[in-house]
Tab-separated table of C-alpha atoms in Angstrom:
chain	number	residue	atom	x	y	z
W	1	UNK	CA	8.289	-7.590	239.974
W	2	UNK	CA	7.248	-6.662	236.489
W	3	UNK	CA	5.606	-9.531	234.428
W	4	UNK	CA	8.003	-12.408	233.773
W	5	UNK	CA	7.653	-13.690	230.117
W	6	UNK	CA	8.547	-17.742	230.086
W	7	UNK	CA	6.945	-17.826	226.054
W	8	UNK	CA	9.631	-17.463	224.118
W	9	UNK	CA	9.044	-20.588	222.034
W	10	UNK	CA	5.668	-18.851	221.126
W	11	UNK	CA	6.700	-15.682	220.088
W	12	UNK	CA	9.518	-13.733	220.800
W	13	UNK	CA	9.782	-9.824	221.288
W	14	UNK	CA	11.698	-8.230	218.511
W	15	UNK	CA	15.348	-7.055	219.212
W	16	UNK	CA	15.405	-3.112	219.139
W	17	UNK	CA	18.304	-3.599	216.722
W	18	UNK	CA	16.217	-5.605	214.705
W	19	UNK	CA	13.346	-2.445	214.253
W	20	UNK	CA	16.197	0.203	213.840
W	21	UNK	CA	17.055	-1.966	210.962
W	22	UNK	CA	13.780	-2.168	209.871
W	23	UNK	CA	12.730	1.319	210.232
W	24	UNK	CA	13.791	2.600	207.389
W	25	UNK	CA	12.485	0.583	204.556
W	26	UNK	CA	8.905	1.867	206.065
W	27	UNK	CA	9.701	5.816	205.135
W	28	UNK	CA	12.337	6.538	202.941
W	29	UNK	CA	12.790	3.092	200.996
W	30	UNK	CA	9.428	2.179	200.751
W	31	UNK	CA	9.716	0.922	196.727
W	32	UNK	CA	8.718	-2.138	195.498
W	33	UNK	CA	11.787	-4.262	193.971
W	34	UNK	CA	10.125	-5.114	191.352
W	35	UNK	CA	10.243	-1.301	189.970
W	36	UNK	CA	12.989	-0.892	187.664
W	37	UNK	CA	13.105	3.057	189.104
W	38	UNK	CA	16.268	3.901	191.709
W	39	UNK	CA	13.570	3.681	194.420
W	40	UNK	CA	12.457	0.159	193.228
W	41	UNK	CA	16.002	-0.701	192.553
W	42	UNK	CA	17.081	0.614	196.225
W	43	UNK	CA	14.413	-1.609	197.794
W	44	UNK	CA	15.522	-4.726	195.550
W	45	UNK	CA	19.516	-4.132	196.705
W	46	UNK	CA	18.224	-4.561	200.347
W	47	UNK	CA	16.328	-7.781	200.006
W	48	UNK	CA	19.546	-9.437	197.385
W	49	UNK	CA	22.256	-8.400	200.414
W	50	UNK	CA	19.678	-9.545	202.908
W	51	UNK	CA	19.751	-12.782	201.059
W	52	UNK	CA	22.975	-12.977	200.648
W	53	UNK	CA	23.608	-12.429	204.369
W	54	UNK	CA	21.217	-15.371	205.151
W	55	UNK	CA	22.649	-17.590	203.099
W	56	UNK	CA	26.266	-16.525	204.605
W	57	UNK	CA	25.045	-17.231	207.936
W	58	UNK	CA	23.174	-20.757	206.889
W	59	UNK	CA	26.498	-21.684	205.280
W	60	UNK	CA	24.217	-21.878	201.795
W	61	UNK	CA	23.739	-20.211	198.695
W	62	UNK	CA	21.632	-17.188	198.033
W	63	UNK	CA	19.452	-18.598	195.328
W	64	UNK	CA	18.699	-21.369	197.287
W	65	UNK	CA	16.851	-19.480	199.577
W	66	UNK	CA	12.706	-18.904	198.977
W	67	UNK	CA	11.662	-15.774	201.039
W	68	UNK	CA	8.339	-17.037	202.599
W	69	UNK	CA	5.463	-15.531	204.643
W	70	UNK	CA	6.671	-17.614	207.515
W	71	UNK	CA	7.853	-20.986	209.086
W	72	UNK	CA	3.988	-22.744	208.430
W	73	UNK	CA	4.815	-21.520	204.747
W	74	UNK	CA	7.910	-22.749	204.497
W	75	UNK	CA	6.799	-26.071	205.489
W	76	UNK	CA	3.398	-26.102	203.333
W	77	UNK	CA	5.832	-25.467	200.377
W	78	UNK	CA	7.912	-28.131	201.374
W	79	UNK	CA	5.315	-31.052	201.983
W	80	UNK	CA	2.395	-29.912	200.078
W	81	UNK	CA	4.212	-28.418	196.981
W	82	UNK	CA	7.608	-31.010	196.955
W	83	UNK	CA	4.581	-33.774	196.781
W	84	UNK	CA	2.779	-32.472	194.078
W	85	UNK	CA	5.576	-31.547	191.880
W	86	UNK	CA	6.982	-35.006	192.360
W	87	UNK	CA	3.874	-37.782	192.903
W	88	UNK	CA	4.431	-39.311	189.418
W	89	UNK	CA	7.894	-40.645	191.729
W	90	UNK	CA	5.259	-42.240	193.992
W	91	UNK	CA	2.960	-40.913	196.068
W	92	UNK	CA	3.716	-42.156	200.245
W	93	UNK	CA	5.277	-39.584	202.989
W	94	UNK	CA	6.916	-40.221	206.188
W	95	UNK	CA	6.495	-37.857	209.014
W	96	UNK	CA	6.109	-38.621	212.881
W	97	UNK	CA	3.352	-38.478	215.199
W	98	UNK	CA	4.810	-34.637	216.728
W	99	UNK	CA	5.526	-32.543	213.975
W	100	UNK	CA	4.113	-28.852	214.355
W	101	UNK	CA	0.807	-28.386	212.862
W	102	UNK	CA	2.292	-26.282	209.547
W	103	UNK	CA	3.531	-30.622	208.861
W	104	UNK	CA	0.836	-32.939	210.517
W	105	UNK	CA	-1.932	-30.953	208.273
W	106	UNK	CA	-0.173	-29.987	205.578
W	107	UNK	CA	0.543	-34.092	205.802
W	108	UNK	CA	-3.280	-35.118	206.933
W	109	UNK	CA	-4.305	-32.699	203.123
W	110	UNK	CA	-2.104	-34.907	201.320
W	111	UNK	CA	-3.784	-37.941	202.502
W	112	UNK	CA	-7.320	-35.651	201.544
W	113	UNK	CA	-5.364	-35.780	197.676
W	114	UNK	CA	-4.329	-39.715	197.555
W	115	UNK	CA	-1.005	-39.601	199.627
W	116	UNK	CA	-0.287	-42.158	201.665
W	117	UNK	CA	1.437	-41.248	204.947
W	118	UNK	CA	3.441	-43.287	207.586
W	119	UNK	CA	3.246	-41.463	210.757
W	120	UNK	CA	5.943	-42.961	213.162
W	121	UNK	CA	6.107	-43.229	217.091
W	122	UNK	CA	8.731	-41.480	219.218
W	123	UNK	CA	9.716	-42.766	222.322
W	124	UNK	CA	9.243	-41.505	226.078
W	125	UNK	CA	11.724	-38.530	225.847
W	126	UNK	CA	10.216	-37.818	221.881
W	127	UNK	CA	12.711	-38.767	219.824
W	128	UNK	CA	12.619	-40.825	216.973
W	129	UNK	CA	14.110	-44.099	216.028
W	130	UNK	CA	16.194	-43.871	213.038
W	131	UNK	CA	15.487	-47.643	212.792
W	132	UNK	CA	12.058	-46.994	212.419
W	133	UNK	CA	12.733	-44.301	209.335
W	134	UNK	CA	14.717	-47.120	207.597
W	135	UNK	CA	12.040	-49.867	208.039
W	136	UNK	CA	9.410	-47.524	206.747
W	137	UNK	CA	10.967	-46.374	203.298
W	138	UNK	CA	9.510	-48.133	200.611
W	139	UNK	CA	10.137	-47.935	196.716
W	140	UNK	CA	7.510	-44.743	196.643
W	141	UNK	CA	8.455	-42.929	198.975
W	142	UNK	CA	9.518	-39.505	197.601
W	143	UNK	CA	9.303	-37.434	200.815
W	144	UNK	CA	10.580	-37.658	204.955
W	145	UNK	CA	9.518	-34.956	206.592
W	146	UNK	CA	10.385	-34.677	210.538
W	147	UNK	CA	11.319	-31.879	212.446
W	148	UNK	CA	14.965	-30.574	214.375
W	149	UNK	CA	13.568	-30.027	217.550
W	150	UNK	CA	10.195	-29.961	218.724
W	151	UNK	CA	8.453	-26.578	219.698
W	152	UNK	CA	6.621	-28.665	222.986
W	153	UNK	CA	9.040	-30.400	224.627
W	154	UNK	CA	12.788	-29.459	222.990
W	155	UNK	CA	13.974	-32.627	222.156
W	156	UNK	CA	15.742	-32.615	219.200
W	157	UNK	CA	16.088	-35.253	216.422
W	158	UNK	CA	18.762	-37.689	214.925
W	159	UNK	CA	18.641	-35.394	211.659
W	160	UNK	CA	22.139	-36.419	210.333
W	161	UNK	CA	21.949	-39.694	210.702
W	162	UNK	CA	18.717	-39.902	209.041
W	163	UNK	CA	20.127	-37.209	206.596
W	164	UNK	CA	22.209	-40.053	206.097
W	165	UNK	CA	20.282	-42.908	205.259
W	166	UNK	CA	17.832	-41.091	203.012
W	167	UNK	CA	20.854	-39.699	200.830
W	168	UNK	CA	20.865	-43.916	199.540
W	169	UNK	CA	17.107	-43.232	198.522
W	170	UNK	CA	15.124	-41.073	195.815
W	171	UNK	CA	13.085	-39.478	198.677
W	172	UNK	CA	13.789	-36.184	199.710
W	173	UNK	CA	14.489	-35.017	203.316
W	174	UNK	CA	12.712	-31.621	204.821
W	175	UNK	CA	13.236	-30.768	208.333
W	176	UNK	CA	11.302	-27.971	210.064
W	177	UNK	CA	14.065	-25.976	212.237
W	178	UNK	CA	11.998	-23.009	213.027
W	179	UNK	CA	12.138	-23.814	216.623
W	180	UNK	CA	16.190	-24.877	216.785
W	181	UNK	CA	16.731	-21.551	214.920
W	182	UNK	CA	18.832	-19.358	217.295
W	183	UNK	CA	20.834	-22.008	219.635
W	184	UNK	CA	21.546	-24.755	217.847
W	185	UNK	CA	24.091	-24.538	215.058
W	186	UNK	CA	22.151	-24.936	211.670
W	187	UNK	CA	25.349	-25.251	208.481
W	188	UNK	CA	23.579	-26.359	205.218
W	189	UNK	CA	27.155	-27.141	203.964
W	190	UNK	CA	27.408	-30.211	206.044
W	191	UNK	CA	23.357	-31.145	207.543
W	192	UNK	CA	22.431	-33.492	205.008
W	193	UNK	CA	19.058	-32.586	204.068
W	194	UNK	CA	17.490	-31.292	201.385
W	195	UNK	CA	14.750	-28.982	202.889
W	196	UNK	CA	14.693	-26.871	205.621
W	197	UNK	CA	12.235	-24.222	207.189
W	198	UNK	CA	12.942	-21.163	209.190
W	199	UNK	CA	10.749	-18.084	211.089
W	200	UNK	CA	12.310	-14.290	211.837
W	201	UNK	CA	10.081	-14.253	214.920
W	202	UNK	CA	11.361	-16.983	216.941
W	203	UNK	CA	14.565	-15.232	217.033
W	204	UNK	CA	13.230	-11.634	217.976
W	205	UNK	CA	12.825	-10.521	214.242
W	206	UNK	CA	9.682	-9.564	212.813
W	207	UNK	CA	6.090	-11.787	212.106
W	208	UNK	CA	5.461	-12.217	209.343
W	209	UNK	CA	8.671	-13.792	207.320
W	210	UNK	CA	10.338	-16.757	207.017
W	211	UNK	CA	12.237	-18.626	204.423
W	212	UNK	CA	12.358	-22.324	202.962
W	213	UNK	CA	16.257	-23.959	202.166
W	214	UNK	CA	15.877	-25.650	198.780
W	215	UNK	CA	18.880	-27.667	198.031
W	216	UNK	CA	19.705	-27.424	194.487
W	217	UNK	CA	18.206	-29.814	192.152
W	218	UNK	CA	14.922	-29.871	194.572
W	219	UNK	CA	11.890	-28.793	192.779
W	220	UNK	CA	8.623	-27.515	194.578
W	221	UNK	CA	5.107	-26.710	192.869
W	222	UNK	CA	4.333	-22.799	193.849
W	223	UNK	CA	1.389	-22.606	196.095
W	224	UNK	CA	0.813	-18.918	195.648
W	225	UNK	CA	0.153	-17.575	191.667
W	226	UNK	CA	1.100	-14.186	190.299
W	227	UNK	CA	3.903	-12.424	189.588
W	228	UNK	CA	7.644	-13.695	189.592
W	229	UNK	CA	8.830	-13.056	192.558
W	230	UNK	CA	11.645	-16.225	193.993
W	231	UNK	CA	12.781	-16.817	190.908
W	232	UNK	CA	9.163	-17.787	190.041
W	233	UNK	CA	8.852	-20.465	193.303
W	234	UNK	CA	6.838	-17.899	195.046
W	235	UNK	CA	4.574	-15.165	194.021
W	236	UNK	CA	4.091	-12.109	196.099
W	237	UNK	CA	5.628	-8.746	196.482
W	238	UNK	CA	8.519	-8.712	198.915
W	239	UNK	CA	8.397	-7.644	202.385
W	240	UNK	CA	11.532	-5.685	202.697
W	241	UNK	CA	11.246	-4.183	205.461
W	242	UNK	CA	10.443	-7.816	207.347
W	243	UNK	CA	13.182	-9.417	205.249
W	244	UNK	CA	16.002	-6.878	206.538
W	245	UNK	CA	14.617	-7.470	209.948
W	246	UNK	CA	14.704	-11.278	209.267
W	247	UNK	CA	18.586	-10.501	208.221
W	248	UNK	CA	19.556	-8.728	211.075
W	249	UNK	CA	17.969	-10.776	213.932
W	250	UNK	CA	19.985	-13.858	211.893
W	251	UNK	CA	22.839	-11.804	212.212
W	252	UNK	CA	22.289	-11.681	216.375
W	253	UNK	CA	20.990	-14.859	216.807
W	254	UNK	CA	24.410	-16.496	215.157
W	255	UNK	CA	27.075	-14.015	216.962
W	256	UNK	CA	25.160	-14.912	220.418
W	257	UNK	CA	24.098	-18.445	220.326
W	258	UNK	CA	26.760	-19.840	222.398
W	259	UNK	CA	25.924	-17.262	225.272
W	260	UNK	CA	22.724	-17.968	225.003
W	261	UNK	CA	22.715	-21.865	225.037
W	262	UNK	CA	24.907	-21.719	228.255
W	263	UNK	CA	22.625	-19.088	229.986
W	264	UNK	CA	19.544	-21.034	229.215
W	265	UNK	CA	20.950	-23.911	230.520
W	266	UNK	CA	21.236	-22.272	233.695
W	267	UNK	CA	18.385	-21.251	233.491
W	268	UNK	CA	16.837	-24.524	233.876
W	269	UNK	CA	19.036	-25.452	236.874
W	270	UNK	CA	17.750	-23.117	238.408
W	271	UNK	CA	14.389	-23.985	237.906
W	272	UNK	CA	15.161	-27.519	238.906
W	273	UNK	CA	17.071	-26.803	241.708
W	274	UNK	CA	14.213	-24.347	243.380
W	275	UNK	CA	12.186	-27.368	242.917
W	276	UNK	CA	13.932	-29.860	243.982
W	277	UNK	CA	14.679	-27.440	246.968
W	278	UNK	CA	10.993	-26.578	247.850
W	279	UNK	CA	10.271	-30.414	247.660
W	280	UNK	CA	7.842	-29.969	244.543
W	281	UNK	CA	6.979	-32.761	243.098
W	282	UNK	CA	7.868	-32.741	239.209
W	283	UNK	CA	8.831	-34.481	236.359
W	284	UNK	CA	11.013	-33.493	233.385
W	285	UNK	CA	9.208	-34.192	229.642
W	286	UNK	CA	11.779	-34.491	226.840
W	287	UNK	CA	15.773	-35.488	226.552
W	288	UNK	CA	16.874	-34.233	229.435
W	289	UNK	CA	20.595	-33.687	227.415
W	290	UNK	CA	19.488	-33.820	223.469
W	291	UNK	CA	17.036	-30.603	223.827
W	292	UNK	CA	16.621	-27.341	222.948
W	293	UNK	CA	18.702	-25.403	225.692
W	294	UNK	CA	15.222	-22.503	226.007
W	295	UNK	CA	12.525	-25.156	226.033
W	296	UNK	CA	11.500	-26.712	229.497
W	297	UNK	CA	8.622	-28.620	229.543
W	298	UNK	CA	7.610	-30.063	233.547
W	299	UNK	CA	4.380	-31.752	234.706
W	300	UNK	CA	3.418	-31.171	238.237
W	301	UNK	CA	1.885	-34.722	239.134
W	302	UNK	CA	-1.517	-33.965	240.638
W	303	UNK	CA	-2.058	-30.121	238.975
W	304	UNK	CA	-4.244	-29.907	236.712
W	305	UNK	CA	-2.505	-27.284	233.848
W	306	UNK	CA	-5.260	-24.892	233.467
W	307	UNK	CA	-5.708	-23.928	237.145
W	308	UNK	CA	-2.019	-23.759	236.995
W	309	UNK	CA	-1.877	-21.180	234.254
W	310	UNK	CA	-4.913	-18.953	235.559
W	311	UNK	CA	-2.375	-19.293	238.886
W	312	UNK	CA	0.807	-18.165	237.260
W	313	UNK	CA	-1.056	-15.631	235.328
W	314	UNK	CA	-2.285	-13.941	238.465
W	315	UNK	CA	1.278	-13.557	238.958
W	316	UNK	CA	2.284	-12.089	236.183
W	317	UNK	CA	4.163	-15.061	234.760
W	318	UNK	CA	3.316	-15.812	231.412
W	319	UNK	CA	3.858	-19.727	230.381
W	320	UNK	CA	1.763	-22.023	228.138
W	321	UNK	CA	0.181	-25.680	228.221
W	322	UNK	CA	2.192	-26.319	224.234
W	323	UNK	CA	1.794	-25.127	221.397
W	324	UNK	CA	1.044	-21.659	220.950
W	325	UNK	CA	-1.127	-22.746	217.756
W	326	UNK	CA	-3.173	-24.764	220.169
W	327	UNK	CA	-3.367	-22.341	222.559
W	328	UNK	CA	-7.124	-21.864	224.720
W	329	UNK	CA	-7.889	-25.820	223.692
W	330	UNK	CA	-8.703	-28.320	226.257
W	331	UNK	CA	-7.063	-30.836	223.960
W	332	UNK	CA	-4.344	-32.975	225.290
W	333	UNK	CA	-0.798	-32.460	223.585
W	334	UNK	CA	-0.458	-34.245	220.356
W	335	UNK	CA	3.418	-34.013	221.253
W	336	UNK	CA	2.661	-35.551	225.165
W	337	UNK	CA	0.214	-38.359	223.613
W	338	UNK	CA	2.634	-39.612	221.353
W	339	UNK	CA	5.440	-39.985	223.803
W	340	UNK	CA	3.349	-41.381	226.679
W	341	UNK	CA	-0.153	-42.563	225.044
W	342	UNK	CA	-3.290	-43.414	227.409
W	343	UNK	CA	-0.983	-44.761	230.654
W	344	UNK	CA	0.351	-41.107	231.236
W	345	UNK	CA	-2.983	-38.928	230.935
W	346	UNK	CA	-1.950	-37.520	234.688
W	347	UNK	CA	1.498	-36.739	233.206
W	348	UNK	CA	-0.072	-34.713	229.867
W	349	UNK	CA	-2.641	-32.632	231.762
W	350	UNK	CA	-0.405	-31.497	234.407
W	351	UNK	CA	2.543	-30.074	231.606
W	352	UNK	CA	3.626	-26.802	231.054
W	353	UNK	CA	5.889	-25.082	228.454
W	354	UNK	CA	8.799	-22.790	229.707
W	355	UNK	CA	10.446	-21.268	227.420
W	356	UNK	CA	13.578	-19.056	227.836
W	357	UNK	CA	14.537	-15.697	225.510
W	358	UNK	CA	16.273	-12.916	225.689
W	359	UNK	CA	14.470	-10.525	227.902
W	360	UNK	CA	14.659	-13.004	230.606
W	361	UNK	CA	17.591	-12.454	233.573
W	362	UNK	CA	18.860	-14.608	236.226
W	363	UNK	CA	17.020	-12.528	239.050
W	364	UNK	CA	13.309	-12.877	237.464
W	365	UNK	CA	14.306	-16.663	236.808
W	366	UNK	CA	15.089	-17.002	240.685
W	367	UNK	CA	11.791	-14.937	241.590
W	368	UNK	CA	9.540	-17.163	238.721
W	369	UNK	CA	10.553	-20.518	240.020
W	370	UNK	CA	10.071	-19.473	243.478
W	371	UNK	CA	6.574	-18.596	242.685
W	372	UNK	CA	5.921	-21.609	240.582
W	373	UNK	CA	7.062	-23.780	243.194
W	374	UNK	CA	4.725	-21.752	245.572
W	375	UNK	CA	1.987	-22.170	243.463
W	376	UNK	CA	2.215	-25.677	242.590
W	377	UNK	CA	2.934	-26.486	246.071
W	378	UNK	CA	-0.624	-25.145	246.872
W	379	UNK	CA	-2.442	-26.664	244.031
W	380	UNK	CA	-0.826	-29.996	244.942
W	381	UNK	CA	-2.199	-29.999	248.533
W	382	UNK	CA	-5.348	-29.040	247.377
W	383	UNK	CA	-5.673	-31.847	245.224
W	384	UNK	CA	-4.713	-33.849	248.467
W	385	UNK	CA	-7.082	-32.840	250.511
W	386	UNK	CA	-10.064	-33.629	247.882
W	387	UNK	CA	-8.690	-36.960	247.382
């Protein structure tokens, strides 16, 4: 069998749809929108009804939408620029201990410029306690910053009802959704929050583009200087050919997320079941019913991950150890050490990410956990007979 891709949470190949869409806006309507020509104005038409349809499918307003180079944009403009536009409100930040890295630094250079952030716990399965956000809001607190659901291990987070309790407080709420983008239901109308980042290539669009929610009233200091571009919130000519692709794979990802969050759900049974089957020994990291339905994350008690992937690799199935922005480190999950600290060290350097997309059928999931199993099976004994 042809290699099996299980790493869709770190990138995702773009829809062919998506480049048809594309295609054109790198020949014939090339201009810049910014050029008050037809071409210019052609190429400035294309990014307001891609906007437009973003917003429409967000359940939001167009001019509440900055066009960014990305999701670790997106969330740099939220933390680092909401902070410094609004520090004379105080100057302290909450976040937990497993945001993505586009957060936890953006948060950690903060600290570098006088901030003072809280960094709270999760618990086994990585979720935080609401309780927790409550007890940790203080008169000065102007920001809350915690992600939908995480990119390592798919759980996803209590947003609303801490959407809720921050609406009683002057601090404002930013969520990073880049990975719940595409299966869970995301409707600005009714999440109460007041940020909210997105990427185009989690949901087979292009690299490259991304866009932060600003609610209105929400003010952010620009991080990037030049021209007027975003209604002057962020300089830069616009990639129109990555924000039509960015349009259309929103357009797909909303008409299909239903199918999709069913069939990745099976998905995982299967996976489960060809373990259970093949008497693998394995252990399930994350809500096993709040996750994201394409993110599986399993340690195999007595593997050691690396020897695992250079394994699975050898047979053309292509899975990671976390986060794809930690990729090729021997460092232990930031996510994993949170949620089970120094008592589960086995548990952390035996995970692995599987993650679930589009290119991905029911007949290479049978074949992949088969292997898996077959592989871990080995590795296990191994580990037996040296002990």
């Amino acid at each position: 069998m042809d290699s099996i891709y299980l790493d869709h949470a770190a990138t995702s190949p773009m829809d062919p749809r998506v480049v048809d869409a594309m295609l054109p806006y790198f020949y014939e309507q090339f201009g810049n929108p910014s050029s008050i020509h037809h071409i210019g104005r052609a190429a400035r038409q294309a990014v307001d009804e891609a906007r437009a349809k973003l917003a429409e499918c967000l359940h939001t307003s167009p001019n509440q939408l900055i066009i960014t180079s990305g999701g670790t944009e997106a969330d740099n403009l939220a933390v680092i620029g909401y902070a410094l536009e609004n520090e004379s409100k105080g100057k302290h930040i909450i976040t937990t201990q497993i945001e993505h890295h586009a957060v936890g630094h953006a948060c950690a250079e903060l600290e570098q410029r006088g901030f003072e952030v809280t960094y709270l716990p999760v618990d086994e399965i990585g979720r935080v306690s609401v309780e927790d956000v409550r007890k940790a809001l203080r008169d000065d607190t102007i920001l809350i910053t915690i992600m939908y659901g995480n990119n390592e291990v798919g759980t996803i987070q209590p947003i609303k009802e801490i959407g809720e309790i921050v609406r009683e407080h002057q601090a404002a709420f930013h969520t990073d959704a880049v990975q719940a983008l595409g299966t869970v239901d995301i409707n600005l109308a009714e999440l109460p929050v007041d940020m909210l980042s997105l990427s185009a290539h989690k949901i087979n669009g292009p690299k490259g583009i991304g866009l932060l929610y600003m609610k209105k009233g929400i003010t952010a200091r620009p991080l990037l200087f030049g021209g007027e571009q975003e209604r002057k919130r962020r300089a830069g000519t616009e990639n129109v050919a990555a924000i039509v692709g960015f349009k259309k794979a929103m357009e797909i990802a909303v008409e299909t997320a239903n199918e999709k969050r069913e069939r990745y759900l099976g998905y995982s049974r299967i996976f489960f079941d060809t373990f259970t089957k093949m008497d693998i020994n394995f252990g399930l990291n994350g809500d096993p019913v709040e996750r994201l339905p394409h993110v599986l994350n399993i340690s195999f008690p007595g593997v050691q991950v690396e020897a695992l992937l250079v394994a699975l690799d050898m047979a053309n199935i292509a899975a990671s150890s976390g986060s794809a922005c930690t990729a090729g480190s021997l460092e232990p999950s930031h996510v994993l050490e949170a949620m089970y600290g120094n008592e589960g060290k086995e548990r952390i350097f035996s995970a692995v990410r599987f993650s679930f997309g589009i290119t991905n059928t029911e007949e290479e999931i049978e074949h992949a956990a088969k292997e898996i199993a077959k592989i871990v099976k080995r590795l296990q004994e191994q580990q037996q007979f040296i002990s």
